[in-house]
């Protein structure tokens, strides 16, 4: 059956009328099931056209899922939904070499072929990815609270420099089913090449066409309303050096501040003020990025709450002021050049938004807090062959703190009696992210698509997969994603599973 008139009209409204002839011979069901790797088959090769077509398919599938079907049509393919699509193409694509253009000339790789392991995972019920909430008035306070821990993966596009050195895009992302497949090329004993497919499933998986505005709507926006219920939210980006963590995290505080001010405009929050602070952890030392890099200390008070002593907070009343503070903190953050990235973040940056009401002691009563943590990238020793001694020491401290974070997650996963949050300054700061009934955490795992970074990509996905397991009950978790060592609690968790 050829394409229906309704979908043809949607193509025209989306500015894709020149592809109507290419899509006309296929059925509506086949059109709605197209993957990004299929776009090139029908002549859709331009970056903007791919984005338009992706959003069109996403909107049509979402409309089809929400549209009730009459009883008489049970067992028949659903009719094409009526949809007037509104495009939003004001976001930018993530690219480490933004000046050289030509980002996605080869973004569509071969069609995805699932391995036996993939077939088994594919048999699971697909999870629909809801469209990010549109920017507008603040949502009602009766919203359902987000889960305690959410894990989201974002893939950046392969850039021109990587293509010139012969790298291939080996990562396939399905946003509809929220899984990521890494196609790793290996050698057999007889030196013949074969492809091993590694499949991971997360709360949501975002491909290279997703804009920062959509990332915010998926990750941070659902957390904003929890701040006004004495909640503590955290959003942190994890991944290798050069995977796009800073690019992903930079716009999130600005968009969050805009939504917070919409809530503060309500009469019930007239006496609540927003305070902004920002500091970095560099070489296991803490510096205030909004106070001339003043040295700070992280201590615990009598209630065992982590306090950053001497941290300067700014009372803000506009989004423009927040932008100025973000720009100021960015210029003072420690960066450097490494073999993996010419402009690498060499420290963990933490920006905090605190909502406070005036109190008699002058310190203010904390209503809610959200932290934006841009972690420094993980590195391998092999990536530091041409670095100087200082850069290697920085890399060692970065990996040490990330390892401490991993040990905390492992201890929580194995139901250990002691969780080593004091292992590093980073884990001490993130303690509230994992402990407490009102704690809400979003982890954005950034991955690179090039074949050279396949080991980093797999390590990041495995790490994110262990964080995802923390949401489940202890008996439902799947042990084995981290090195067990000789911890008896790990094997106790394994026995319960």
XYZ file of C-alpha atoms in Angstrom:
497
model
C 0.000 0.000 0.000
C 1.498 3.384 -0.938
C 2.054 6.204 1.536
C -1.183 7.763 2.804
C -2.184 11.321 2.091
C -1.940 12.270 5.781
C 1.770 11.429 5.992
C 2.412 13.109 2.636
C 0.912 16.291 4.081
C 3.119 15.934 7.156
C 6.215 15.650 4.946
C 5.209 18.819 3.126
C 4.526 20.693 6.375
C 7.938 19.610 7.701
C 9.723 21.019 4.647
C 10.529 17.575 3.238
C 8.296 17.784 0.163
C 11.167 16.958 -2.203
C 11.360 13.468 -0.675
C 7.658 12.651 -1.153
C 8.340 10.794 -4.412
C 11.021 8.637 -2.743
C 8.773 7.661 0.168
C 5.527 7.248 -1.822
C 5.987 3.532 -2.770
C 6.348 2.347 0.869
C 3.547 1.740 3.360
C 2.740 3.891 6.358
C 3.901 1.185 8.767
C 7.276 0.886 7.071
C 7.680 4.655 6.999
C 6.990 4.943 10.735
C 9.536 2.204 11.507
C 12.428 3.826 9.600
C 15.742 4.048 11.448
C 18.336 6.750 10.942
C 20.520 4.265 9.080
C 17.695 3.949 6.500
C 17.502 7.670 5.662
C 20.229 7.558 3.043
C 18.363 4.844 1.119
C 15.668 7.410 0.301
C 18.083 10.234 -0.503
C 17.967 12.041 2.862
C 21.625 12.929 3.413
C 21.588 16.576 4.508
C 22.012 17.210 8.244
C 18.987 19.510 8.566
C 16.789 17.140 6.563
C 17.817 14.241 8.812
C 16.840 16.279 11.865
C 13.498 17.226 10.300
C 12.729 13.631 9.331
C 13.766 12.298 12.745
C 11.482 14.741 14.574
C 8.648 13.989 12.163
C 8.903 10.237 12.747
C 9.210 10.737 16.486
C 6.100 12.928 16.560
C 4.090 10.555 14.366
C 5.006 7.518 16.453
C 4.183 9.363 19.662
C 0.830 10.427 18.219
C 0.118 6.874 17.085
C 0.823 5.480 20.553
C -1.453 8.013 22.244
C -4.295 7.622 19.751
C -6.988 5.117 20.917
C -7.877 2.385 18.466
C -11.535 1.349 17.939
C -12.369 -2.279 18.782
C -13.239 -3.034 15.166
C -9.666 -2.335 14.092
C -7.939 -4.719 16.500
C -5.371 -6.728 14.576
C -5.201 -4.227 11.710
C -2.299 -1.794 11.190
C -3.068 1.632 12.662
C -3.997 4.412 10.298
C -1.621 7.309 9.859
C -2.311 9.911 12.555
C -3.336 13.449 11.773
C -0.472 15.679 12.894
C 0.555 19.256 12.373
C 4.285 19.225 13.107
C 6.057 22.235 14.515
C 9.780 22.192 13.907
C 12.408 23.379 16.351
C 15.781 23.597 14.695
C 17.364 26.267 16.836
C 19.653 23.846 18.666
C 23.230 23.140 17.723
C 25.067 19.914 17.008
C 27.863 18.855 19.271
C 31.267 18.881 17.563
C 34.736 19.175 19.051
C 35.940 20.851 15.837
C 32.992 23.098 15.156
C 34.972 25.291 12.751
C 35.575 22.640 10.151
C 31.875 21.951 9.366
C 30.662 18.917 7.480
C 29.668 17.139 10.671
C 27.458 14.303 9.582
C 28.390 13.474 6.010
C 28.735 9.842 7.013
C 26.519 9.741 10.099
C 24.270 7.057 8.597
C 26.137 3.813 8.778
C 24.996 0.396 7.586
C 21.695 -0.972 8.775
C 21.789 -2.372 12.289
C 22.209 -6.146 12.399
C 21.612 -7.603 15.809
C 23.726 -10.407 17.206
C 22.155 -13.354 19.034
C 22.691 -11.412 22.230
C 20.978 -8.440 20.635
C 18.050 -10.619 19.512
C 17.568 -11.729 23.077
C 17.604 -8.180 24.353
C 15.386 -7.052 21.485
C 12.701 -9.497 22.596
C 12.104 -7.307 25.574
C 9.216 -4.899 25.444
C 10.291 -1.626 23.769
C 10.152 1.477 25.875
C 8.737 4.585 24.281
C 10.761 7.782 24.501
C 8.513 10.686 25.321
C 9.115 14.015 23.666
C 10.946 16.590 25.825
C 8.644 19.117 27.463
C 8.406 22.375 25.579
C 9.651 25.557 27.215
C 6.799 27.573 28.695
C 5.061 28.262 31.996
C 6.206 26.358 35.035
C 4.528 22.948 35.362
C 2.055 22.336 38.200
C 3.384 21.282 41.551
C 1.356 18.049 41.393
C 3.847 16.481 38.961
C 4.993 12.937 39.600
C 8.442 12.807 41.119
C 11.178 11.446 38.833
C 12.978 8.234 39.855
C 15.837 8.450 42.314
C 18.492 7.720 39.696
C 18.160 8.153 35.943
C 20.883 7.223 33.475
C 20.896 8.817 30.025
C 23.444 8.251 27.271
C 24.326 10.887 24.675
C 26.354 10.162 21.568
C 28.240 12.959 19.871
C 28.747 13.054 16.073
C 32.016 11.950 14.545
C 34.004 14.994 13.467
C 36.027 15.771 10.369
C 39.398 15.196 12.029
C 38.393 11.686 13.050
C 37.116 10.844 9.592
C 40.335 12.089 8.011
C 42.383 9.657 10.063
C 40.161 6.758 9.000
C 37.895 6.370 12.043
C 34.440 4.878 11.564
C 31.189 5.466 13.424
C 30.748 2.210 15.359
C 27.915 3.237 17.718
C 24.239 2.738 16.839
C 21.594 4.416 19.004
C 17.882 3.584 19.066
C 16.004 6.442 20.709
C 12.692 4.608 20.418
C 13.882 1.529 22.319
C 16.490 3.347 24.451
C 19.411 1.056 23.661
C 22.980 1.562 22.434
C 24.917 -0.951 20.339
C 28.718 -0.761 20.040
C 30.161 -2.641 17.037
C 33.653 -3.603 18.148
C 36.032 -5.015 15.527
C 38.170 -7.891 16.846
C 40.628 -10.462 15.491
C 40.253 -14.223 15.710
C 43.178 -16.548 16.381
C 43.694 -16.943 12.630
C 43.804 -13.089 12.313
C 40.458 -12.849 10.518
C 38.335 -9.877 11.548
C 34.874 -10.127 13.036
C 32.464 -7.675 14.693
C 31.314 -8.183 18.263
C 28.147 -6.271 19.149
C 27.731 -4.970 22.706
C 24.196 -3.924 23.607
C 23.228 -1.679 26.546
C 19.796 -0.477 27.619
C 19.251 2.767 29.565
C 16.445 5.058 30.644
C 16.976 7.064 27.480
C 19.538 7.028 24.683
C 20.171 10.199 22.684
C 21.860 10.196 19.297
C 23.928 12.887 17.596
C 20.918 14.808 16.209
C 19.562 15.776 19.645
C 19.989 19.431 20.612
C 20.968 20.793 24.023
C 17.431 22.117 24.490
C 16.081 18.581 24.132
C 18.767 17.267 26.488
C 17.609 19.744 29.126
C 13.959 18.789 28.696
C 14.895 15.135 29.135
C 17.321 15.414 32.044
C 17.091 18.492 34.285
C 13.642 19.964 33.697
C 11.819 17.106 35.496
C 14.016 17.792 38.558
C 13.238 21.497 38.952
C 9.898 21.127 40.727
C 11.443 18.758 43.304
C 13.620 21.627 44.597
C 10.536 23.318 46.034
C 9.747 20.195 48.103
C 12.977 20.215 50.131
C 14.603 18.108 47.442
C 18.256 17.782 46.498
C 18.951 17.111 42.838
C 22.189 16.448 41.018
C 23.076 16.194 37.358
C 26.528 15.047 36.344
C 28.190 14.162 33.063
C 30.604 11.256 32.833
C 32.773 10.066 29.961
C 36.192 10.036 28.384
C 38.195 13.138 27.542
C 36.749 14.712 24.410
C 33.330 13.059 24.541
C 31.430 16.354 24.954
C 30.699 16.581 28.683
C 31.370 20.314 29.027
C 29.389 21.049 25.866
C 26.443 19.127 27.288
C 26.579 20.604 30.800
C 27.242 24.284 29.987
C 23.707 25.300 28.887
C 21.829 23.274 31.500
C 22.205 25.716 34.457
C 20.975 28.637 32.334
C 17.815 26.811 31.269
C 17.249 25.546 34.813
C 17.551 29.084 36.191
C 14.856 30.287 33.771
C 12.435 27.605 35.002
C 13.290 28.283 38.655
C 12.467 31.977 38.245
C 9.054 30.986 36.841
C 8.353 29.161 40.095
C 9.713 32.041 42.186
C 7.202 34.363 40.499
C 4.382 32.521 42.296
C 2.964 34.139 45.451
C 3.765 31.155 47.707
C 7.480 31.511 46.892
C 7.707 35.292 47.142
C 10.142 35.088 50.087
C 12.434 32.459 48.492
C 15.738 33.581 46.950
C 18.083 31.795 44.552
C 21.796 31.610 45.442
C 24.493 30.483 42.999
C 27.963 29.181 43.787
C 30.622 27.415 41.758
C 33.855 25.643 42.704
C 36.255 23.141 41.207
C 38.168 20.128 42.519
C 41.659 20.217 41.026
C 44.335 17.817 42.205
C 42.249 16.937 45.294
C 42.157 20.626 46.211
C 39.049 22.811 46.157
C 38.961 26.324 44.667
C 36.171 28.911 44.528
C 35.700 29.872 40.863
C 33.600 32.928 41.752
C 35.985 34.338 44.355
C 39.428 34.654 42.722
C 40.093 30.893 43.036
C 40.176 31.041 46.826
C 41.234 27.777 48.489
C 38.318 26.015 50.219
C 37.808 23.083 52.587
C 35.116 20.398 52.461
C 34.076 19.335 55.969
C 31.181 17.654 57.767
C 29.107 19.476 60.343
C 27.585 18.005 63.495
C 24.676 16.571 61.494
C 27.079 14.762 59.135
C 26.191 17.062 56.270
C 28.916 18.025 53.814
C 29.735 21.744 53.947
C 32.092 23.675 51.665
C 33.647 26.105 54.140
C 34.182 29.653 52.842
C 32.263 29.178 49.573
C 30.933 32.488 48.256
C 27.288 32.550 47.174
C 25.648 35.147 44.943
C 21.994 36.079 45.260
C 20.651 36.227 41.699
C 17.395 37.617 40.364
C 17.776 37.216 36.597
C 18.959 34.720 34.006
C 21.457 37.251 32.638
C 23.237 37.381 35.996
C 23.445 33.578 36.008
C 25.001 33.682 32.539
C 27.643 36.138 33.763
C 28.532 33.882 36.689
C 28.805 30.845 34.406
C 31.091 32.725 32.011
C 33.251 33.945 34.878
C 33.606 30.464 36.354
C 34.421 29.019 32.924
C 37.333 31.402 32.396
C 38.866 30.435 35.774
C 38.497 26.691 35.430
C 41.651 24.635 34.992
C 42.057 23.376 31.426
C 44.962 21.943 29.476
C 46.018 20.193 26.311
C 46.360 16.416 26.242
C 46.969 13.815 23.584
C 43.270 12.958 23.643
C 41.848 16.502 23.574
C 43.372 19.889 22.735
C 41.119 21.698 25.263
C 40.606 19.221 28.076
C 38.994 20.019 31.419
C 41.539 19.134 34.106
C 39.218 19.510 37.085
C 35.740 18.582 38.317
C 33.486 21.648 38.196
C 30.467 21.864 40.527
C 27.867 24.637 40.162
C 25.153 24.740 42.816
C 21.763 26.467 42.886
C 20.389 26.835 46.438
C 16.863 28.006 47.264
C 16.702 29.681 50.682
C 14.172 31.483 52.835
C 15.291 34.216 55.276
C 15.914 32.974 58.824
C 16.675 34.551 62.166
C 20.338 33.459 62.142
C 20.980 35.232 58.811
C 22.206 32.089 57.059
C 18.850 31.345 55.460
C 16.777 28.157 55.602
C 17.570 25.778 52.758
C 14.487 24.847 50.727
C 16.154 22.879 47.937
C 19.418 22.497 46.063
C 20.538 21.317 42.651
C 24.147 20.649 41.643
C 25.564 20.551 38.117
C 28.749 18.477 38.095
C 30.993 18.487 35.032
C 33.439 15.674 35.696
C 36.902 15.705 34.202
C 37.397 13.079 31.522
C 38.806 9.660 32.295
C 42.114 8.831 30.618
C 44.238 5.795 29.920
C 47.957 5.726 30.521
C 48.432 5.046 26.809
C 46.843 8.422 26.036
C 49.499 10.336 28.017
C 52.601 9.271 26.093
C 53.476 12.813 24.984
C 52.318 14.698 28.085
C 54.582 16.384 30.591
C 54.875 15.388 34.240
C 52.262 17.895 35.468
C 49.664 16.663 32.976
C 50.309 13.053 33.969
C 49.888 13.929 37.659
C 46.603 15.682 36.847
C 45.409 12.613 34.966
C 46.345 10.402 37.904
C 44.327 12.547 40.339
C 41.362 12.586 37.960
C 41.349 8.828 37.608
C 41.828 8.408 41.356
C 38.723 10.465 42.142
C 36.674 8.719 39.437
C 37.789 5.374 40.866
C 36.658 6.507 44.324
C 33.265 7.388 42.823
C 33.086 3.943 41.242
C 33.928 2.288 44.574
C 31.088 4.195 46.254
C 28.651 3.005 43.603
C 29.978 -0.540 43.968
C 29.543 -0.412 47.746
C 25.974 0.848 47.400
C 25.241 -1.847 44.828
C 26.597 -4.645 47.020
C 24.659 -3.372 50.065
C 27.887 -2.798 51.979
C 27.629 -1.512 55.540
C 30.263 1.144 54.840
C 30.243 3.384 51.756
C 33.635 5.136 51.332
C 32.396 8.640 50.513
C 35.469 10.094 52.239
C 37.720 8.477 49.617
C 37.999 11.759 47.715
C 36.711 15.312 47.718
C 34.517 14.452 44.735
C 32.677 11.621 46.467
C 32.231 13.738 49.580
C 30.455 16.383 47.483
C 28.306 13.787 45.695
C 27.243 12.078 48.906
C 23.824 13.767 48.938
C 23.269 12.645 45.356
C 22.855 8.999 46.331
C 21.687 9.076 49.965
C 18.352 10.333 51.245
C 14.695 9.944 50.315
C 14.602 13.342 48.600
C 17.797 12.840 46.568
C 17.348 12.793 42.800
C 20.242 12.146 40.429
C 20.585 12.264 36.657
C 23.731 10.854 35.073
C 24.529 11.790 31.470
C 27.035 9.358 30.003
C 28.757 10.978 27.027
C 30.289 8.626 24.476
C 32.429 9.123 21.372
C 31.389 7.256 18.199
C 34.815 6.766 16.605
C 36.444 3.342 16.434
C 39.649 4.560 18.135
C 37.716 5.246 21.350
C 35.908 1.904 21.500
C 37.543 0.897 24.815
C 36.618 4.205 26.439
C 33.077 3.980 25.081
C 32.555 0.460 26.434
C 33.982 1.415 29.843
C 31.657 4.430 30.035
C 28.602 2.366 29.100
C 29.463 -0.373 31.610
C 29.997 2.234 34.306
C 26.643 3.852 33.507
C 24.969 0.452 33.525
C 26.113 -0.132 37.128
C 24.732 3.251 38.201
C 21.403 2.311 36.628
C 21.263 -0.824 38.792
C 21.124 1.324 41.953
C 17.478 2.184 41.240
C 16.368 -1.413 41.707
C 15.701 -3.301 44.882
C 18.713 -5.167 46.176
C 17.334 -8.580 45.191
C 16.588 -7.414 41.626
C 20.035 -6.083 40.806
C 22.353 -7.852 38.404
C 25.805 -8.332 39.979
C 28.821 -8.737 37.749
C 29.198 -5.349 36.102
C 32.073 -4.300 38.379
C 35.102 -6.154 39.721
C 33.946 -8.003 42.869
C 37.350 -8.386 44.518
C 37.095 -10.252 47.860
C 34.157 -8.295 49.266
C 31.761 -10.900 50.794
C 28.862 -8.450 50.470
C 29.217 -8.592 46.689
C 28.808 -12.352 46.623
C 25.905 -12.037 49.064
C 24.190 -9.782 46.520
C 24.980 -12.302 43.807
C 23.399 -15.084 45.876
C 20.249 -13.025 46.457
C 19.932 -12.359 42.723
